[in-house]
mmCIF file with all atom_site columns, C-alpha atoms in Angstrom:
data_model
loop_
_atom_site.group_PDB
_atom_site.id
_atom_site.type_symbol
_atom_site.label_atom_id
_atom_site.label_alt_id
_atom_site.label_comp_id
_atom_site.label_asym_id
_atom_site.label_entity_id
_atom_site.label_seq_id
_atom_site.pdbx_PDB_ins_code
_atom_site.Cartn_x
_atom_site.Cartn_y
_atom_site.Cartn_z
_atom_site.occupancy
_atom_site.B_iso_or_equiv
_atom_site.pdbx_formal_charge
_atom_site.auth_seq_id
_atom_site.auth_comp_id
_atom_site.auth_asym_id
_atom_site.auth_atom_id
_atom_site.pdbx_PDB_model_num
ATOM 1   C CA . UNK A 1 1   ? -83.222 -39.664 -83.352  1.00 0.00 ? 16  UNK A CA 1
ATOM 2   C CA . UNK A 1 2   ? -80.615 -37.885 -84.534  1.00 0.00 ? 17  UNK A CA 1
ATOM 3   C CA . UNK A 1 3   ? -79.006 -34.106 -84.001  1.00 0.00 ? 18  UNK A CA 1
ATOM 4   C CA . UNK A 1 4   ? -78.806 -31.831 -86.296  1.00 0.00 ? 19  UNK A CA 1
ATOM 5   C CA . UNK A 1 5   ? -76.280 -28.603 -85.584  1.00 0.00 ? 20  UNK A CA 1
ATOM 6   C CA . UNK A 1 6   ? -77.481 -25.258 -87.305  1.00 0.00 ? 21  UNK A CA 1
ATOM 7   C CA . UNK A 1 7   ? -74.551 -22.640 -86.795  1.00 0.00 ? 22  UNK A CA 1
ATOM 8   C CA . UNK A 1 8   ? -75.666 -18.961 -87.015  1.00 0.00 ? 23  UNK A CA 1
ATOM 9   C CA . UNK A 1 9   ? -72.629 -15.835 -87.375  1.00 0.00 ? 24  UNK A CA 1
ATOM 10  C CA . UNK A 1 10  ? -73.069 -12.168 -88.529  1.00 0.00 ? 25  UNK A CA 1
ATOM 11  C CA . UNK A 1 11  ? -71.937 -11.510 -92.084  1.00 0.00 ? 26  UNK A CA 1
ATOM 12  C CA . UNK A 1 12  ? -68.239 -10.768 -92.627  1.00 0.00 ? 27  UNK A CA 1
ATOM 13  C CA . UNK A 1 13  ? -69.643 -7.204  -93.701  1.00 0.00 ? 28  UNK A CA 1
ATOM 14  C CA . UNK A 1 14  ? -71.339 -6.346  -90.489  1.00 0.00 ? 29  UNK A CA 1
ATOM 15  C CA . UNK A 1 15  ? -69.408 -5.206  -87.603  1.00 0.00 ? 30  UNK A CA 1
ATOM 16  C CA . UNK A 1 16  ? -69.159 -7.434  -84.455  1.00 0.00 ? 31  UNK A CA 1
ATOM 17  C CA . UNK A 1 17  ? -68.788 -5.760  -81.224  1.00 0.00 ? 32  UNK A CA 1
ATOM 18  C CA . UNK A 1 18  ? -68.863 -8.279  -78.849  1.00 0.00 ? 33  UNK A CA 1
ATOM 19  C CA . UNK A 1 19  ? -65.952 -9.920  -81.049  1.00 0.00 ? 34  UNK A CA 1
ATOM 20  C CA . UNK A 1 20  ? -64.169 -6.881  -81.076  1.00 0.00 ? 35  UNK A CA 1
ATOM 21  C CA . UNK A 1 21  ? -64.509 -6.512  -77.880  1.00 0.00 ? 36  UNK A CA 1
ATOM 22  C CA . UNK A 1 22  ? -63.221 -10.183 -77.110  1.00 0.00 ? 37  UNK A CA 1
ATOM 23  C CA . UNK A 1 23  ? -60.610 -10.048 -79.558  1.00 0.00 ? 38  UNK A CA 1
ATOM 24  C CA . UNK A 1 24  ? -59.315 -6.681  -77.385  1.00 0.00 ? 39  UNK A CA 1
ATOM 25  C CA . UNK A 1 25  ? -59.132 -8.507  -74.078  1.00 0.00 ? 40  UNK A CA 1
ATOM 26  C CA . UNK A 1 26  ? -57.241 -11.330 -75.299  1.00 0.00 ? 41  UNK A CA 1
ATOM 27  C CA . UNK A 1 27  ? -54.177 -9.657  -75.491  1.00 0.00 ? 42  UNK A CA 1
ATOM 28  C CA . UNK A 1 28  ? -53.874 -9.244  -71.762  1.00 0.00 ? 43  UNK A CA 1
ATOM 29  C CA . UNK A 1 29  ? -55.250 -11.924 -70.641  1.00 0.00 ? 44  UNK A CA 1
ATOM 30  C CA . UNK A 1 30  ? -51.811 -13.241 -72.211  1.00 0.00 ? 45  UNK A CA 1
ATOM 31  C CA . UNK A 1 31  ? -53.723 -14.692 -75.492  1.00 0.00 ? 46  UNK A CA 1
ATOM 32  C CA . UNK A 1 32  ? -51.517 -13.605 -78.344  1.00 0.00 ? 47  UNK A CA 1
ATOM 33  C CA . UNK A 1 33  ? -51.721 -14.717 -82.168  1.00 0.00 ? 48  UNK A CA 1
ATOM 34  C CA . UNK A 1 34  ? -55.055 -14.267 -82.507  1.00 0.00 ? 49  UNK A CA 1
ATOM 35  C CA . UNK A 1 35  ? -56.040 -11.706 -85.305  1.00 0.00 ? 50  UNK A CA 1
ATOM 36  C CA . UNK A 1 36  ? -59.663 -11.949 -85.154  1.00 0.00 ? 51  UNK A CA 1
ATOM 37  C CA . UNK A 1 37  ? -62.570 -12.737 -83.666  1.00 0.00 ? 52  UNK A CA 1
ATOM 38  C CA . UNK A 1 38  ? -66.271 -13.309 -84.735  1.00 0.00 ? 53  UNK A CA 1
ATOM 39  C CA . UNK A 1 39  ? -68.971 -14.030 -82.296  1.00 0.00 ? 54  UNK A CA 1
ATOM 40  C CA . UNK A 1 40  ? -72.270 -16.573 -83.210  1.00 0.00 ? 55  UNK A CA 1
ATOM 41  C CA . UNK A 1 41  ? -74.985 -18.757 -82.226  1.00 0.00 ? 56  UNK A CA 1
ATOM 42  C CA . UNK A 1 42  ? -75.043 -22.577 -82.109  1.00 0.00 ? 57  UNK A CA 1
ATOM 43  C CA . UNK A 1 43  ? -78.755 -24.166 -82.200  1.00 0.00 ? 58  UNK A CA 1
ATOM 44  C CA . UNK A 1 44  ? -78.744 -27.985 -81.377  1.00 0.00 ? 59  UNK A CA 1
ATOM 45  C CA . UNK A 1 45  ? -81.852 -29.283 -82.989  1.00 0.00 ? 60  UNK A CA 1
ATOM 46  C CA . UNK A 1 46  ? -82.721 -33.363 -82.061  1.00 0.00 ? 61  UNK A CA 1
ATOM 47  C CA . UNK A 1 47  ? -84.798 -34.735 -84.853  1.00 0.00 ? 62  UNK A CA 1
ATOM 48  C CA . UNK A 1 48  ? -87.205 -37.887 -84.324  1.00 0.00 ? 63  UNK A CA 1
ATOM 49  C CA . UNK A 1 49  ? -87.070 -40.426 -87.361  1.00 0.00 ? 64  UNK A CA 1
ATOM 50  C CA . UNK A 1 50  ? -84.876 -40.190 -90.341  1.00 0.00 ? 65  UNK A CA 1
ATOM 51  C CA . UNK A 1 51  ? -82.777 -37.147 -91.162  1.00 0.00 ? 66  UNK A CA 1
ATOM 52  C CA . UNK A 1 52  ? -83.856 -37.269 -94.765  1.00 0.00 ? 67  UNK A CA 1
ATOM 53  C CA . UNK A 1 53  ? -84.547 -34.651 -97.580  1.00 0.00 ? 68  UNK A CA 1
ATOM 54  C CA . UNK A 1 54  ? -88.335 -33.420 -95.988  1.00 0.00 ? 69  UNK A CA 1
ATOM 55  C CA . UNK A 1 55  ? -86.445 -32.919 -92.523  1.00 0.00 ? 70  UNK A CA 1
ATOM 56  C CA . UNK A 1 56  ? -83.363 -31.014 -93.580  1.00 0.00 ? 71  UNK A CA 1
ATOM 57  C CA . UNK A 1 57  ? -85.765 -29.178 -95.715  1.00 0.00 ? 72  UNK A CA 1
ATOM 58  C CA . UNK A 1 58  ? -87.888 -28.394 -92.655  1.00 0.00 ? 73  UNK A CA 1
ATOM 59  C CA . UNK A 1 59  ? -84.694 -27.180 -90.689  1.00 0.00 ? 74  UNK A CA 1
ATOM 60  C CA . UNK A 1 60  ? -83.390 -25.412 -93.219  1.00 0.00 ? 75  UNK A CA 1
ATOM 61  C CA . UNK A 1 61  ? -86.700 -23.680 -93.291  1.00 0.00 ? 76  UNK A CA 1
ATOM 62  C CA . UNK A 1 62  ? -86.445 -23.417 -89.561  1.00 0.00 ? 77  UNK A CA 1
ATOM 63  C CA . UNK A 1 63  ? -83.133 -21.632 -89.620  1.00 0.00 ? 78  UNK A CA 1
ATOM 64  C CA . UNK A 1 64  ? -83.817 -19.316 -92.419  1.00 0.00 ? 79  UNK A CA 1
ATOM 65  C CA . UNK A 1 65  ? -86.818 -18.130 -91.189  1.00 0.00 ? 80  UNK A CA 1
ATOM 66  C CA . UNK A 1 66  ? -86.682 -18.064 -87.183  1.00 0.00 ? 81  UNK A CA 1
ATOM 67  C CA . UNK A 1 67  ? -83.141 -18.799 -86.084  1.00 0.00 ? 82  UNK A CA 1
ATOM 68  C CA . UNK A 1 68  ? -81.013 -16.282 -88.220  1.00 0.00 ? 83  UNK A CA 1
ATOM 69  C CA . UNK A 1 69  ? -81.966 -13.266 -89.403  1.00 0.00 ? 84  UNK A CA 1
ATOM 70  C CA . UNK A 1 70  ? -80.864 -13.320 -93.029  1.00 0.00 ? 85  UNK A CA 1
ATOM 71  C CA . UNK A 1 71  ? -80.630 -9.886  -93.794  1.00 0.00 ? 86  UNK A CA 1
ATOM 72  C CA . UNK A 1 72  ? -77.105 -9.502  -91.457  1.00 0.00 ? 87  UNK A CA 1
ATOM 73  C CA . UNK A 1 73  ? -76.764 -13.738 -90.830  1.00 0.00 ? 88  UNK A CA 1
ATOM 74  C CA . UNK A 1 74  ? -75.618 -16.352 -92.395  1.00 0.00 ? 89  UNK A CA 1
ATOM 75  C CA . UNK A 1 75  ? -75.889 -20.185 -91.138  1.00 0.00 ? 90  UNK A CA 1
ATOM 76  C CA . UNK A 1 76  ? -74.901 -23.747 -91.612  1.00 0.00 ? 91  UNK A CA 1
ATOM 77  C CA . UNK A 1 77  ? -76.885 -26.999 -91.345  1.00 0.00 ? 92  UNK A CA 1
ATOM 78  C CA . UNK A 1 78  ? -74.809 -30.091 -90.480  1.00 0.00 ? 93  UNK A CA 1
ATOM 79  C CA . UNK A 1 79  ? -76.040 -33.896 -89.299  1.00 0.00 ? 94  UNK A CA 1
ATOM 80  C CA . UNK A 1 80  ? -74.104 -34.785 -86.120  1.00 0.00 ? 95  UNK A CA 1
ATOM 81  C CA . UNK A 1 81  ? -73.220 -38.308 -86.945  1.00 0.00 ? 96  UNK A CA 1
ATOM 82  C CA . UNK A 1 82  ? -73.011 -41.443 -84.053  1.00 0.00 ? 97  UNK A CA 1
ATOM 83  C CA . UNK A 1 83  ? -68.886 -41.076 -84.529  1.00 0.00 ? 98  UNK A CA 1
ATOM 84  C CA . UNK A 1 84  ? -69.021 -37.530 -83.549  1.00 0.00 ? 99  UNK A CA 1
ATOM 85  C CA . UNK A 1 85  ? -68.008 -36.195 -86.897  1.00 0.00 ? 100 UNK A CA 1
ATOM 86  C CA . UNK A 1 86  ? -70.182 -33.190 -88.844  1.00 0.00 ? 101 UNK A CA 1
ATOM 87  C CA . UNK A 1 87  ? -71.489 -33.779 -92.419  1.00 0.00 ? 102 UNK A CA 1
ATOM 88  C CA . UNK A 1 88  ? -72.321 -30.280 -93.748  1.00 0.00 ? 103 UNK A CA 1
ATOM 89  C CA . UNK A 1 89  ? -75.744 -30.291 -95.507  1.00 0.00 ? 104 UNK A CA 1
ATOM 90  C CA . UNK A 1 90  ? -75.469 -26.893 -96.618  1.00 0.00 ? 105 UNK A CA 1
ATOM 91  C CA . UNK A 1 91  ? -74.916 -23.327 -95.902  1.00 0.00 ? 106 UNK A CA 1
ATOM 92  C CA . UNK A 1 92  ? -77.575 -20.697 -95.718  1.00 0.00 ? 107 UNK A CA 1
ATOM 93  C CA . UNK A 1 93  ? -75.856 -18.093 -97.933  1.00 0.00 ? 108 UNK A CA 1
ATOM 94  C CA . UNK A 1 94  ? -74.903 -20.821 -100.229 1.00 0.00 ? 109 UNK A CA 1
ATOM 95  C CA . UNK A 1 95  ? -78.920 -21.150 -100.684 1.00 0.00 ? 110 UNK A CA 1
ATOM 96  C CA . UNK A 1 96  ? -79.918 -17.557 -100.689 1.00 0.00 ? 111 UNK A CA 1
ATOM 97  C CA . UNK A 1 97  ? -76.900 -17.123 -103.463 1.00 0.00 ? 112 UNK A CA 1
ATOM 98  C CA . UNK A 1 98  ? -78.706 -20.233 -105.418 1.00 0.00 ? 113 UNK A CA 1
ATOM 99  C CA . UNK A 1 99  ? -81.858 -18.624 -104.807 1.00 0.00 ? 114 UNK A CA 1
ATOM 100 C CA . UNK A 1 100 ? -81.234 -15.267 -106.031 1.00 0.00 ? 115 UNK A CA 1
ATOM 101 C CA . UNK A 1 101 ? -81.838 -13.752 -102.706 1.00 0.00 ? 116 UNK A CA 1
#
Protein backbone atom coordinates (compact mmCIF):
# COMPACT_ATOMS: atom_id res chain seq x y z
CA UNK A 1 0.00 0.00 0.00
CA UNK A 2 1.13 3.12 -0.56
CA UNK A 3 -0.16 7.00 0.09
CA UNK A 4 -0.83 9.16 -2.24
CA UNK A 5 -1.15 13.15 -1.12
CA UNK A 6 -3.67 15.21 -3.36
CA UNK A 7 -3.26 19.00 -2.28
CA UNK A 8 -6.31 21.21 -3.09
CA UNK A 9 -5.91 25.56 -2.85
CA UNK A 10 -8.22 28.27 -4.37
CA UNK A 11 -6.86 29.88 -7.52
CA UNK A 12 -4.45 32.79 -7.10
CA UNK A 13 -7.42 34.83 -8.79
CA UNK A 14 -10.04 34.09 -6.23
CA UNK A 15 -10.07 35.86 -3.03
CA UNK A 16 -9.32 33.92 0.23
CA UNK A 17 -10.93 35.10 3.30
CA UNK A 18 -10.04 32.83 5.76
CA UNK A 19 -6.29 33.58 4.56
CA UNK A 20 -6.85 37.05 4.78
CA UNK A 21 -8.17 36.78 7.73
CA UNK A 22 -5.14 34.62 9.10
CA UNK A 23 -2.65 36.61 7.45
CA UNK A 24 -4.35 39.79 9.63
CA UNK A 25 -3.94 38.12 12.99
CA UNK A 26 -0.47 37.21 12.55
CA UNK A 27 0.81 40.43 13.07
CA UNK A 28 -0.20 40.52 16.70
CA UNK A 29 0.16 37.46 17.61
CA UNK A 30 3.93 38.73 17.14
CA UNK A 31 4.27 36.78 13.59
CA UNK A 32 5.97 39.30 11.37
CA UNK A 33 7.50 38.73 7.73
CA UNK A 34 4.84 37.07 6.46
CA UNK A 35 3.25 38.77 3.31
CA UNK A 36 0.68 36.33 2.49
CA UNK A 37 -1.36 33.76 3.19
CA UNK A 38 -3.47 31.15 1.21
CA UNK A 39 -5.65 28.66 2.87
CA UNK A 40 -6.27 24.74 1.30
CA UNK A 41 -7.18 21.26 1.68
CA UNK A 42 -4.88 18.23 2.07
CA UNK A 43 -6.62 14.71 1.10
CA UNK A 44 -4.45 11.65 2.19
CA UNK A 45 -5.53 8.90 -0.09
CA UNK A 46 -3.88 5.08 0.88
CA UNK A 47 -3.84 3.04 -2.25
CA UNK A 48 -3.80 -0.96 -2.15
CA UNK A 49 -1.33 -2.52 -4.83
CA UNK A 50 0.92 -0.66 -7.11
CA UNK A 51 0.80 3.10 -7.57
CA UNK A 52 1.01 2.74 -11.31
CA UNK A 53 -0.39 4.67 -14.40
CA UNK A 54 -4.37 3.12 -14.00
CA UNK A 55 -4.19 4.29 -10.20
CA UNK A 56 -2.82 7.79 -10.53
CA UNK A 57 -5.18 7.98 -13.37
CA UNK A 58 -8.03 6.94 -11.07
CA UNK A 59 -6.93 9.64 -8.42
CA UNK A 60 -6.41 12.10 -10.63
CA UNK A 61 -9.91 11.42 -11.73
CA UNK A 62 -10.86 11.37 -8.11
CA UNK A 63 -9.50 14.81 -7.40
CA UNK A 64 -10.72 16.51 -10.45
CA UNK A 65 -13.99 15.45 -10.18
CA UNK A 66 -14.97 15.14 -6.31
CA UNK A 67 -12.18 16.63 -4.23
CA UNK A 68 -11.62 20.14 -5.90
CA UNK A 69 -13.89 22.03 -7.53
CA UNK A 70 -12.10 23.07 -10.71
CA UNK A 71 -13.86 25.98 -11.65
CA UNK A 72 -12.10 28.19 -8.48
CA UNK A 73 -9.38 25.03 -7.45
CA UNK A 74 -6.50 23.87 -8.44
CA UNK A 75 -4.65 20.57 -7.01
CA UNK A 76 -1.58 18.45 -6.91
CA UNK A 77 -1.10 14.67 -6.94
CA UNK A 78 2.13 13.44 -5.30
CA UNK A 79 3.28 9.58 -4.21
CA UNK A 80 4.43 9.73 -0.56
CA UNK A 81 7.49 7.62 -0.84
CA UNK A 82 8.84 4.98 2.24
CA UNK A 83 11.78 7.86 2.87
CA UNK A 84 9.23 10.43 3.50
CA UNK A 85 10.02 12.47 0.46
CA UNK A 86 7.05 13.69 -2.24
CA UNK A 87 7.38 12.82 -5.97
CA UNK A 88 4.94 15.18 -7.75
CA UNK A 89 2.87 13.26 -10.36
CA UNK A 90 1.25 16.20 -11.62
CA UNK A 91 -0.74 19.25 -11.07
CA UNK A 92 -4.38 19.64 -11.82
CA UNK A 93 -4.15 22.97 -13.68
CA UNK A 94 -1.16 21.69 -15.41
CA UNK A 95 -3.81 19.01 -16.91
CA UNK A 96 -6.77 21.19 -17.47
CA UNK A 97 -4.09 23.70 -19.34
CA UNK A 98 -2.99 20.38 -21.46
CA UNK A 99 -6.48 19.62 -21.86
CA UNK A 100 -7.78 22.76 -23.13
CA UNK A 101 -10.03 23.20 -20.22
Amino acid sequence: MARVVVDVMLKPEILDPQGQAVQRALPRLGFEGISDVRQGKRFELTVEGPVDDTALARVHELARSFLANTVIEDFTVKVETEDGTDVLVDSGAAAAKAAGQ
